[in-house]
Short mmCIF file of C-alpha atoms and ligand atoms in Angstrom, two decimals:
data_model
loop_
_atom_site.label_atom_id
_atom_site.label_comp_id
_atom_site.label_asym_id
_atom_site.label_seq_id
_atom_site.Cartn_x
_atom_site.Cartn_y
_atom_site.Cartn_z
CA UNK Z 1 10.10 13.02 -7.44
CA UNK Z 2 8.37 13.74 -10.91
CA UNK Z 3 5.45 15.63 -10.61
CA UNK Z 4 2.27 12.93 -10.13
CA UNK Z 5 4.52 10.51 -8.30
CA UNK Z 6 3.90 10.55 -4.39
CA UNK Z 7 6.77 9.92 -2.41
CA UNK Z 8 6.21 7.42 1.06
CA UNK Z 9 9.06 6.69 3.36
CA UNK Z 10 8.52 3.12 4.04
CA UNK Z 11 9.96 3.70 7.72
CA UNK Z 12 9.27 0.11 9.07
CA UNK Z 13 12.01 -1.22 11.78
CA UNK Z 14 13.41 2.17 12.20
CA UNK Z 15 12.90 4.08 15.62
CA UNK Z 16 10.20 7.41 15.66
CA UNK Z 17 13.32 9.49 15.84
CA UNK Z 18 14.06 8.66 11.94
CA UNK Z 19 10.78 9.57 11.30
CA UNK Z 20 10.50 13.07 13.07
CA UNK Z 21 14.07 13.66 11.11
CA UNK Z 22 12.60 13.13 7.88
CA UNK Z 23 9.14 14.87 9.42
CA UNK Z 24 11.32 18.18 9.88
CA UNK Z 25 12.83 17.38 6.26
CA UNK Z 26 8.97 18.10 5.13
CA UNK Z 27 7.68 14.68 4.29
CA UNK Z 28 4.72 13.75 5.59
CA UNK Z 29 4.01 10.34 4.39
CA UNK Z 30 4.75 7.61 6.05
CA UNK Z 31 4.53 3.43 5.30
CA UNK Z 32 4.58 0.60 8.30
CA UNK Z 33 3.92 -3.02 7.41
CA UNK Z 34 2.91 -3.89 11.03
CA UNK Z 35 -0.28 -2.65 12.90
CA UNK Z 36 1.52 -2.69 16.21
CA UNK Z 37 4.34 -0.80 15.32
CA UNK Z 38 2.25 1.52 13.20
CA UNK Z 39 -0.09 2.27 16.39
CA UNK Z 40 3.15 2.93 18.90
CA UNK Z 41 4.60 5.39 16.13
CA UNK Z 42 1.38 7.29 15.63
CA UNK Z 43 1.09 7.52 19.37
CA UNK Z 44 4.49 9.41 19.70
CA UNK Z 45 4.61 11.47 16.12
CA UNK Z 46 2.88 14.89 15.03
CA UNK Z 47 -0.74 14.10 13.93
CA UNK Z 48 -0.44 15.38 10.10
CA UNK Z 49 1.64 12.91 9.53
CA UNK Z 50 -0.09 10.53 6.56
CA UNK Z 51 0.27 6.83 7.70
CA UNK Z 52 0.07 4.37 4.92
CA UNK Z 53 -0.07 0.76 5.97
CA UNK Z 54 1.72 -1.71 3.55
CA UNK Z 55 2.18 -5.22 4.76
CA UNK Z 56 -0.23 -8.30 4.65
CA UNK Z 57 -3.11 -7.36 7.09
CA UNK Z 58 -5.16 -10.07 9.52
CA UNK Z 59 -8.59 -9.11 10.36
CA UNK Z 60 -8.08 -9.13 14.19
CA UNK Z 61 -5.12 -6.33 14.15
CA UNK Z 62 -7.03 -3.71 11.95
CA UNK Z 63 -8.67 -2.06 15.34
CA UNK Z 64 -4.62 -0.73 15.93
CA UNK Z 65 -5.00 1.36 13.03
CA UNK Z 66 -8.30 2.04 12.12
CA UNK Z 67 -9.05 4.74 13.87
CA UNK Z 68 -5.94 7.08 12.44
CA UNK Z 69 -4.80 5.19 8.84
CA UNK Z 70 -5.00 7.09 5.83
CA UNK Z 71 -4.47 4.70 3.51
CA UNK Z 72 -4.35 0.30 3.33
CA UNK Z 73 -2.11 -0.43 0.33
CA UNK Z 74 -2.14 -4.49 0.41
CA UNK Z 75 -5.93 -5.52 0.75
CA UNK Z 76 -6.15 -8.86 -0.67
CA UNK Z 77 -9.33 -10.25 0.38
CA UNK Z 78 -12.84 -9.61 0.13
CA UNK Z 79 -12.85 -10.79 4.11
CA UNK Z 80 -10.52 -7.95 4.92
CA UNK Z 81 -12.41 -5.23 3.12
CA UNK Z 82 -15.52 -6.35 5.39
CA UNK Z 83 -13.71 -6.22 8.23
CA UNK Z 84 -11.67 -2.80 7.70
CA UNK Z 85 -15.08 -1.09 6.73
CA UNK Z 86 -16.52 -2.50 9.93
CA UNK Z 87 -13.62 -1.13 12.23
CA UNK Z 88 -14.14 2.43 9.90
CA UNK Z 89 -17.42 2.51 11.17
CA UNK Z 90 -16.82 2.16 14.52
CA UNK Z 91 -14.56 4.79 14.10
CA UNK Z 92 -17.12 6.97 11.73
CA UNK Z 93 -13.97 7.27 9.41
CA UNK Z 94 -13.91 6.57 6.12
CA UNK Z 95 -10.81 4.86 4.74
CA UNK Z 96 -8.88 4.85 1.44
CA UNK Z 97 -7.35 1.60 0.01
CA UNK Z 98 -5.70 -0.31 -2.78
CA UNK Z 99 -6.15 -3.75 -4.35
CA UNK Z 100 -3.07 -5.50 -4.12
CA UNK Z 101 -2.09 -7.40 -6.95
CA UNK Z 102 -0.22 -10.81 -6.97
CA UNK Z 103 1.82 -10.22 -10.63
CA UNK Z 104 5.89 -11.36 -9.29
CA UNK Z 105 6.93 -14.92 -10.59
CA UNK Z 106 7.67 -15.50 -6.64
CA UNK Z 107 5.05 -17.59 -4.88
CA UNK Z 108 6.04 -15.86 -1.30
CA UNK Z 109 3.94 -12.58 -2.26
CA UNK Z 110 0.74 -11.86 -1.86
CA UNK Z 111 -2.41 -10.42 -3.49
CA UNK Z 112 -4.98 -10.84 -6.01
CA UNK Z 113 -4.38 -12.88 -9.12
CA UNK Z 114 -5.24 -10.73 -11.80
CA UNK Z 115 -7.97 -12.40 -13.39
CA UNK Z 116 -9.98 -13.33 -9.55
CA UNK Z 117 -9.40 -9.19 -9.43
CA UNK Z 118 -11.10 -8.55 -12.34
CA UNK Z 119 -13.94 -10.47 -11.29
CA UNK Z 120 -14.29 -9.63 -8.20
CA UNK Z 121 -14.57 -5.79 -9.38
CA UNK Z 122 -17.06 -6.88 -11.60
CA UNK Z 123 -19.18 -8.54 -9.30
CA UNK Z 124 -19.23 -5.47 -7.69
CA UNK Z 125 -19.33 -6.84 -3.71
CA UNK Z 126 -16.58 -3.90 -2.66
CA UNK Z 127 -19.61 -1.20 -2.99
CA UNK Z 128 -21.65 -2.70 0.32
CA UNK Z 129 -18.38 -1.02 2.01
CA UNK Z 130 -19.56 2.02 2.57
CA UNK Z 131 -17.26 3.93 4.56
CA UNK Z 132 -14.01 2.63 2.89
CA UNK Z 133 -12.98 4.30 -1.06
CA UNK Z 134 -11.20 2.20 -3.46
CA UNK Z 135 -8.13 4.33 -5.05
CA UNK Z 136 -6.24 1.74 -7.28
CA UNK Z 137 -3.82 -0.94 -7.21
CA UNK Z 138 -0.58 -1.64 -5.55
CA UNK Z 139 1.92 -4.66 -6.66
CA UNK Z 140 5.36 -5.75 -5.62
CA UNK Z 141 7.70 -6.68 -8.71
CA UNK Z 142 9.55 -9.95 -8.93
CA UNK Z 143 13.08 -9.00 -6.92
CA UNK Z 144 15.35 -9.52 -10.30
CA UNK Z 145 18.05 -7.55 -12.10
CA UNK Z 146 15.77 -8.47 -15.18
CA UNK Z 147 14.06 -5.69 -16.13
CA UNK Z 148 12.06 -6.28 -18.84
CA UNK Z 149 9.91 -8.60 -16.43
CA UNK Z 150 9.91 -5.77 -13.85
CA UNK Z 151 8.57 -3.25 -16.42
CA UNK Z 152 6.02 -6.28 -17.68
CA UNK Z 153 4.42 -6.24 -14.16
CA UNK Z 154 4.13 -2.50 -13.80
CA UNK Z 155 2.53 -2.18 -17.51
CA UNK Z 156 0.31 -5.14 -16.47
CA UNK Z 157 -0.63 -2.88 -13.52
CA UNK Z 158 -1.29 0.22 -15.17
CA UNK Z 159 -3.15 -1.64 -17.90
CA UNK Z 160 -5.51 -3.19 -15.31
CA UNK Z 161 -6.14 0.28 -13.92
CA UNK Z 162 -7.40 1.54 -17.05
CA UNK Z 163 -9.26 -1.14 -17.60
CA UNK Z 164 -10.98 -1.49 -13.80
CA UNK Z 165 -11.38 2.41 -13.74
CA UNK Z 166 -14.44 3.06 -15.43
CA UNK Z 167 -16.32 0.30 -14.10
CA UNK Z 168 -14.76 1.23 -9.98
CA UNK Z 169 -15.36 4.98 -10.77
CA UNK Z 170 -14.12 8.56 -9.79
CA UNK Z 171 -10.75 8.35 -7.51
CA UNK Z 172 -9.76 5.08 -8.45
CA UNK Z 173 -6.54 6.45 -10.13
CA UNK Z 174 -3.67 5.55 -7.85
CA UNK Z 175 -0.55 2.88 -8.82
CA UNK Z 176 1.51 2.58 -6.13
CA UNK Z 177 4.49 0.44 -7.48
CA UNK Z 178 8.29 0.72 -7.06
CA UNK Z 179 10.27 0.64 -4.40
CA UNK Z 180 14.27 1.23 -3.49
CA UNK Z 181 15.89 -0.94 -6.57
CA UNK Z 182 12.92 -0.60 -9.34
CA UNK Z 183 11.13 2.81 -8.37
CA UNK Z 184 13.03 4.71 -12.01
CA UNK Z 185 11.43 1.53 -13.85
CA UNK Z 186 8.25 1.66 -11.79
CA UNK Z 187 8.02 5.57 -12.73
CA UNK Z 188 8.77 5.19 -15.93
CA UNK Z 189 5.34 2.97 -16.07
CA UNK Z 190 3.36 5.39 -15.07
CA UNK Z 191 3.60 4.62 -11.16
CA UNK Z 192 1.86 7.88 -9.08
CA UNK Z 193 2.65 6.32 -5.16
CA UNK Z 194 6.70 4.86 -5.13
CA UNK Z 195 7.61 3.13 -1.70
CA UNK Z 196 10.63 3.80 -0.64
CA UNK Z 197 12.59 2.58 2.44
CA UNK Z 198 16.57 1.45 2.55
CA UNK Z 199 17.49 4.45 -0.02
CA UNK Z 200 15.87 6.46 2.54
CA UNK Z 201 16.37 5.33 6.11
CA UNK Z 202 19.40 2.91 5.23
CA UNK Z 203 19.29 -1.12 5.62
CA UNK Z 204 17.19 -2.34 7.80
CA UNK Z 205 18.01 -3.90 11.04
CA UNK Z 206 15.74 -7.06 11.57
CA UNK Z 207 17.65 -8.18 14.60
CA UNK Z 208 16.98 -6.16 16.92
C1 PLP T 1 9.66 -2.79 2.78
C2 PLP T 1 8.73 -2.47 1.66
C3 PLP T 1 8.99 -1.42 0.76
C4 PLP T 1 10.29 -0.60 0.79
O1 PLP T 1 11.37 -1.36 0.36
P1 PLP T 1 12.82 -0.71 0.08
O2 PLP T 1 13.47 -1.73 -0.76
O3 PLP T 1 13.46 -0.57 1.42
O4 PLP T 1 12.62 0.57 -0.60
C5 PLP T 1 8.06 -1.15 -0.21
N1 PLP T 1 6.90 -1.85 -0.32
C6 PLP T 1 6.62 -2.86 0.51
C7 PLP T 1 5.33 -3.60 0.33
C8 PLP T 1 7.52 -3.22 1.52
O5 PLP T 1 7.20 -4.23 2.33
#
Protein backbone atom coordinates (compact mmCIF):
# COMPACT_ATOMS: atom_id res chain seq x y z
CA UNK A 1 0.00 0.00 0.00
CA UNK A 2 0.95 3.77 -0.61
CA UNK A 3 2.11 5.37 2.28
CA UNK A 4 -1.24 7.03 4.19
CA UNK A 5 -3.43 4.21 2.95
CA UNK A 6 -4.24 1.58 5.79
CA UNK A 7 -4.60 -1.77 4.67
CA UNK A 8 -7.75 -4.08 6.49
CA UNK A 9 -8.27 -7.66 5.56
CA UNK A 10 -11.94 -7.81 5.38
CA UNK A 11 -11.75 -11.57 6.69
CA UNK A 12 -15.59 -12.15 7.02
CA UNK A 13 -16.79 -15.97 6.25
CA UNK A 14 -13.32 -17.21 6.40
CA UNK A 15 -12.22 -19.56 9.38
CA UNK A 16 -9.59 -17.92 12.34
CA UNK A 17 -6.98 -20.04 10.70
CA UNK A 18 -6.90 -17.48 7.55
CA UNK A 19 -6.60 -14.92 9.88
CA UNK A 20 -3.62 -16.15 12.12
CA UNK A 21 -1.94 -16.90 8.44
CA UNK A 22 -2.17 -13.46 7.43
CA UNK A 23 -1.50 -12.48 11.43
CA UNK A 24 2.05 -14.25 11.00
CA UNK A 25 2.26 -12.39 7.46
CA UNK A 26 2.34 -9.08 9.86
CA UNK A 27 -1.06 -7.58 9.36
CA UNK A 28 -2.81 -6.71 12.10
CA UNK A 29 -6.01 -5.30 10.96
CA UNK A 30 -8.79 -7.03 10.66
CA UNK A 31 -12.71 -6.27 9.21
CA UNK A 32 -15.97 -8.60 10.19
CA UNK A 33 -19.42 -7.45 9.14
CA UNK A 34 -21.12 -9.61 11.84
CA UNK A 35 -20.95 -9.06 15.70
CA UNK A 36 -21.21 -12.76 16.35
CA UNK A 37 -18.64 -13.88 14.23
CA UNK A 38 -16.47 -10.93 15.15
CA UNK A 39 -16.82 -11.93 19.04
CA UNK A 40 -15.96 -15.92 18.32
CA UNK A 41 -12.78 -14.72 16.24
CA UNK A 42 -11.55 -12.32 18.88
CA UNK A 43 -12.07 -15.04 21.41
CA UNK A 44 -9.60 -17.46 19.60
CA UNK A 45 -6.94 -14.77 17.92
CA UNK A 46 -3.82 -12.87 19.50
CA UNK A 47 -5.14 -9.72 21.32
CA UNK A 48 -3.15 -6.96 19.13
CA UNK A 49 -4.99 -7.80 16.55
CA UNK A 50 -7.09 -4.39 15.38
CA UNK A 51 -10.77 -5.47 14.78
CA UNK A 52 -12.67 -3.16 12.56
CA UNK A 53 -16.37 -3.85 12.30
CA UNK A 54 -17.92 -3.08 8.81
CA UNK A 55 -21.41 -4.28 8.23
CA UNK A 56 -24.85 -2.64 9.10
CA UNK A 57 -25.00 -2.72 12.99
CA UNK A 58 -28.48 -3.29 15.24
CA UNK A 59 -28.43 -1.78 18.57
CA UNK A 60 -29.04 -5.07 20.50
CA UNK A 61 -25.72 -6.94 19.05
CA UNK A 62 -23.21 -4.04 19.87
CA UNK A 63 -22.58 -5.65 23.60
CA UNK A 64 -20.57 -8.69 21.31
CA UNK A 65 -18.11 -6.22 20.42
CA UNK A 66 -17.98 -3.43 22.52
CA UNK A 67 -15.87 -4.34 24.88
CA UNK A 68 -12.70 -5.22 22.35
CA UNK A 69 -13.62 -3.13 18.79
CA UNK A 70 -11.29 -0.68 17.65
CA UNK A 71 -13.05 0.79 15.19
CA UNK A 72 -17.22 0.90 13.76
CA UNK A 73 -16.90 1.82 10.07
CA UNK A 74 -20.82 1.81 9.02
CA UNK A 75 -22.67 3.95 11.76
CA UNK A 76 -25.66 5.23 10.15
CA UNK A 77 -27.86 6.43 12.77
CA UNK A 78 -27.94 8.84 15.41
CA UNK A 79 -29.79 5.77 17.51
CA UNK A 80 -26.72 3.64 17.04
CA UNK A 81 -24.18 6.21 18.12
CA UNK A 82 -26.32 6.43 21.50
CA UNK A 83 -26.33 3.08 21.90
CA UNK A 84 -22.53 2.17 21.02
CA UNK A 85 -21.43 5.06 23.44
CA UNK A 86 -23.66 3.50 26.06
CA UNK A 87 -22.15 -0.12 25.67
CA UNK A 88 -18.42 1.98 25.64
CA UNK A 89 -19.26 3.07 28.88
CA UNK A 90 -20.09 0.09 30.36
CA UNK A 91 -17.01 -1.04 29.15
CA UNK A 92 -15.02 2.40 30.23
CA UNK A 93 -13.65 2.20 26.56
CA UNK A 94 -13.71 4.73 24.33
CA UNK A 95 -14.45 3.84 20.71
CA UNK A 96 -13.46 5.18 17.27
CA UNK A 97 -15.99 5.36 14.36
CA UNK A 98 -16.97 6.50 10.91
CA UNK A 99 -20.08 8.03 9.34
CA UNK A 100 -21.16 5.92 6.69
CA UNK A 101 -22.26 7.51 3.72
CA UNK A 102 -25.15 6.38 1.37
CA UNK A 103 -23.48 7.92 -2.20
CA UNK A 104 -23.97 4.32 -4.75
CA UNK A 105 -26.93 4.71 -7.30
CA UNK A 106 -28.06 1.18 -5.62
CA UNK A 107 -30.93 1.50 -3.18
CA UNK A 108 -29.72 -1.92 -1.27
CA UNK A 109 -26.83 0.11 0.62
CA UNK A 110 -26.88 1.82 3.45
CA UNK A 111 -25.87 5.06 5.21
CA UNK A 112 -26.35 8.64 5.49
CA UNK A 113 -27.62 10.69 2.60
CA UNK A 114 -25.24 13.30 2.22
CA UNK A 115 -27.12 16.26 2.83
CA UNK A 116 -29.14 14.57 6.39
CA UNK A 117 -25.06 14.07 7.18
CA UNK A 118 -24.28 17.39 6.87
CA UNK A 119 -26.91 18.40 9.09
CA UNK A 120 -26.73 16.22 11.45
CA UNK A 121 -22.89 17.27 12.02
CA UNK A 122 -24.05 20.57 12.23
CA UNK A 123 -26.51 20.14 14.74
CA UNK A 124 -23.87 18.89 16.60
CA UNK A 125 -25.93 15.89 18.70
CA UNK A 126 -22.72 13.31 18.11
CA UNK A 127 -20.70 15.45 20.91
CA UNK A 128 -23.18 14.19 24.02
CA UNK A 129 -21.18 10.80 23.07
CA UNK A 130 -18.61 11.08 25.13
CA UNK A 131 -16.65 8.07 25.15
CA UNK A 132 -16.93 7.32 21.36
CA UNK A 133 -14.38 9.71 18.66
CA UNK A 134 -15.59 10.47 15.30
CA UNK A 135 -12.61 9.74 12.64
CA UNK A 136 -14.30 10.31 9.16
CA UNK A 137 -16.38 8.74 6.65
CA UNK A 138 -16.68 5.42 5.04
CA UNK A 139 -18.84 4.73 1.67
CA UNK A 140 -19.36 1.76 -0.58
CA UNK A 141 -19.20 2.69 -4.45
CA UNK A 142 -21.92 1.72 -6.87
CA UNK A 143 -20.63 -2.09 -8.02
CA UNK A 144 -20.04 -0.89 -11.90
CA UNK A 145 -17.24 -1.22 -14.46
CA UNK A 146 -18.05 2.62 -14.88
CA UNK A 147 -15.56 4.41 -13.41
CA UNK A 148 -16.05 7.77 -13.72
CA UNK A 149 -19.18 7.29 -11.30
CA UNK A 150 -16.92 5.27 -8.95
CA UNK A 151 -14.32 8.07 -8.81
CA UNK A 152 -17.53 10.70 -8.51
CA UNK A 153 -18.47 8.98 -5.18
CA UNK A 154 -15.01 8.85 -3.71
CA UNK A 155 -14.36 12.73 -4.67
CA UNK A 156 -17.85 13.35 -3.20
CA UNK A 157 -16.42 11.64 -0.08
CA UNK A 158 -13.27 13.30 0.27
CA UNK A 159 -14.96 16.62 -0.52
CA UNK A 160 -17.41 16.12 2.38
CA UNK A 161 -14.46 15.40 4.66
CA UNK A 162 -12.94 18.61 4.06
CA UNK A 163 -15.81 20.24 4.37
CA UNK A 164 -17.20 18.38 7.85
CA UNK A 165 -13.55 18.56 9.27
CA UNK A 166 -13.26 21.79 10.72
CA UNK A 167 -16.54 21.97 12.15
CA UNK A 168 -16.07 17.78 13.74
CA UNK A 169 -12.46 18.74 14.75
CA UNK A 170 -8.94 17.16 15.41
CA UNK A 171 -8.85 13.27 14.22
CA UNK A 172 -11.61 13.40 12.00
CA UNK A 173 -9.32 12.66 8.96
CA UNK A 174 -9.99 9.08 7.96
CA UNK A 175 -11.72 7.90 4.30
CA UNK A 176 -12.07 4.51 4.30
CA UNK A 177 -13.26 3.69 0.66
CA UNK A 178 -12.27 0.96 -1.84
CA UNK A 179 -12.41 -2.35 -1.73
CA UNK A 180 -11.17 -5.59 -4.00
CA UNK A 181 -12.36 -4.20 -7.67
CA UNK A 182 -12.15 -0.18 -7.04
CA UNK A 183 -9.42 0.17 -4.16
CA UNK A 184 -6.54 1.76 -7.26
CA UNK A 185 -9.59 4.23 -8.06
CA UNK A 186 -10.51 4.65 -4.40
CA UNK A 187 -6.63 5.48 -3.71
CA UNK A 188 -6.26 7.49 -6.32
CA UNK A 189 -9.08 9.79 -4.46
CA UNK A 190 -7.35 10.24 -1.70
CA UNK A 191 -8.76 7.07 0.27
CA UNK A 192 -6.37 6.52 3.73
CA UNK A 193 -8.42 3.00 5.07
CA UNK A 194 -8.98 0.43 1.67
CA UNK A 195 -11.07 -2.78 2.59
CA UNK A 196 -9.99 -5.52 1.16
CA UNK A 197 -11.32 -9.14 1.22
CA UNK A 198 -11.59 -11.72 -1.99
CA UNK A 199 -8.05 -10.34 -3.40
CA UNK A 200 -6.92 -11.33 -0.09
CA UNK A 201 -8.55 -14.40 1.38
CA UNK A 202 -10.08 -15.60 -2.08
CA UNK A 203 -14.04 -15.80 -2.88
CA UNK A 204 -16.06 -16.15 -0.34
CA UNK A 205 -17.97 -19.16 0.58
CA UNK A 206 -21.58 -18.11 1.72
CA UNK A 207 -22.81 -21.65 1.81
CA UNK A 208 -21.44 -23.05 4.28
C1 LIG B 1 -17.15 -7.50 2.12
C2 LIG B 1 -16.84 -6.04 2.23
C3 LIG B 1 -15.61 -5.52 1.78
C4 LIG B 1 -14.55 -6.37 1.06
O1 LIG B 1 -14.98 -6.71 -0.22
P1 LIG B 1 -14.00 -7.42 -1.29
O2 LIG B 1 -14.68 -7.17 -2.57
O3 LIG B 1 -13.97 -8.86 -0.92
O4 LIG B 1 -12.69 -6.78 -1.19
C5 LIG B 1 -15.36 -4.18 1.96
N1 LIG B 1 -16.26 -3.36 2.56
C6 LIG B 1 -17.44 -3.81 3.00
C7 LIG B 1 -18.39 -2.86 3.64
C8 LIG B 1 -17.78 -5.16 2.84
O5 LIG B 1 -18.97 -5.58 3.28
Amino acid sequence: MPAGVELIAISKTHPAEMIQEAYNAGQRAFGENRPQEMNSKYELLPKDIEWHMIGHLQTNKIKYIAPFVKIVHSVDSDRLLAALNNEAVKCKRTIDYLFEVHLAQEESKSGWLAEELKRYVKEGTFRNYGNLRPRGLMTVATQTDDKKEVEREFRTLRDMLKELAPIVGDGFDTLSMGMTHDYQTAIACGSTMVRIGSMIFGERDYSK
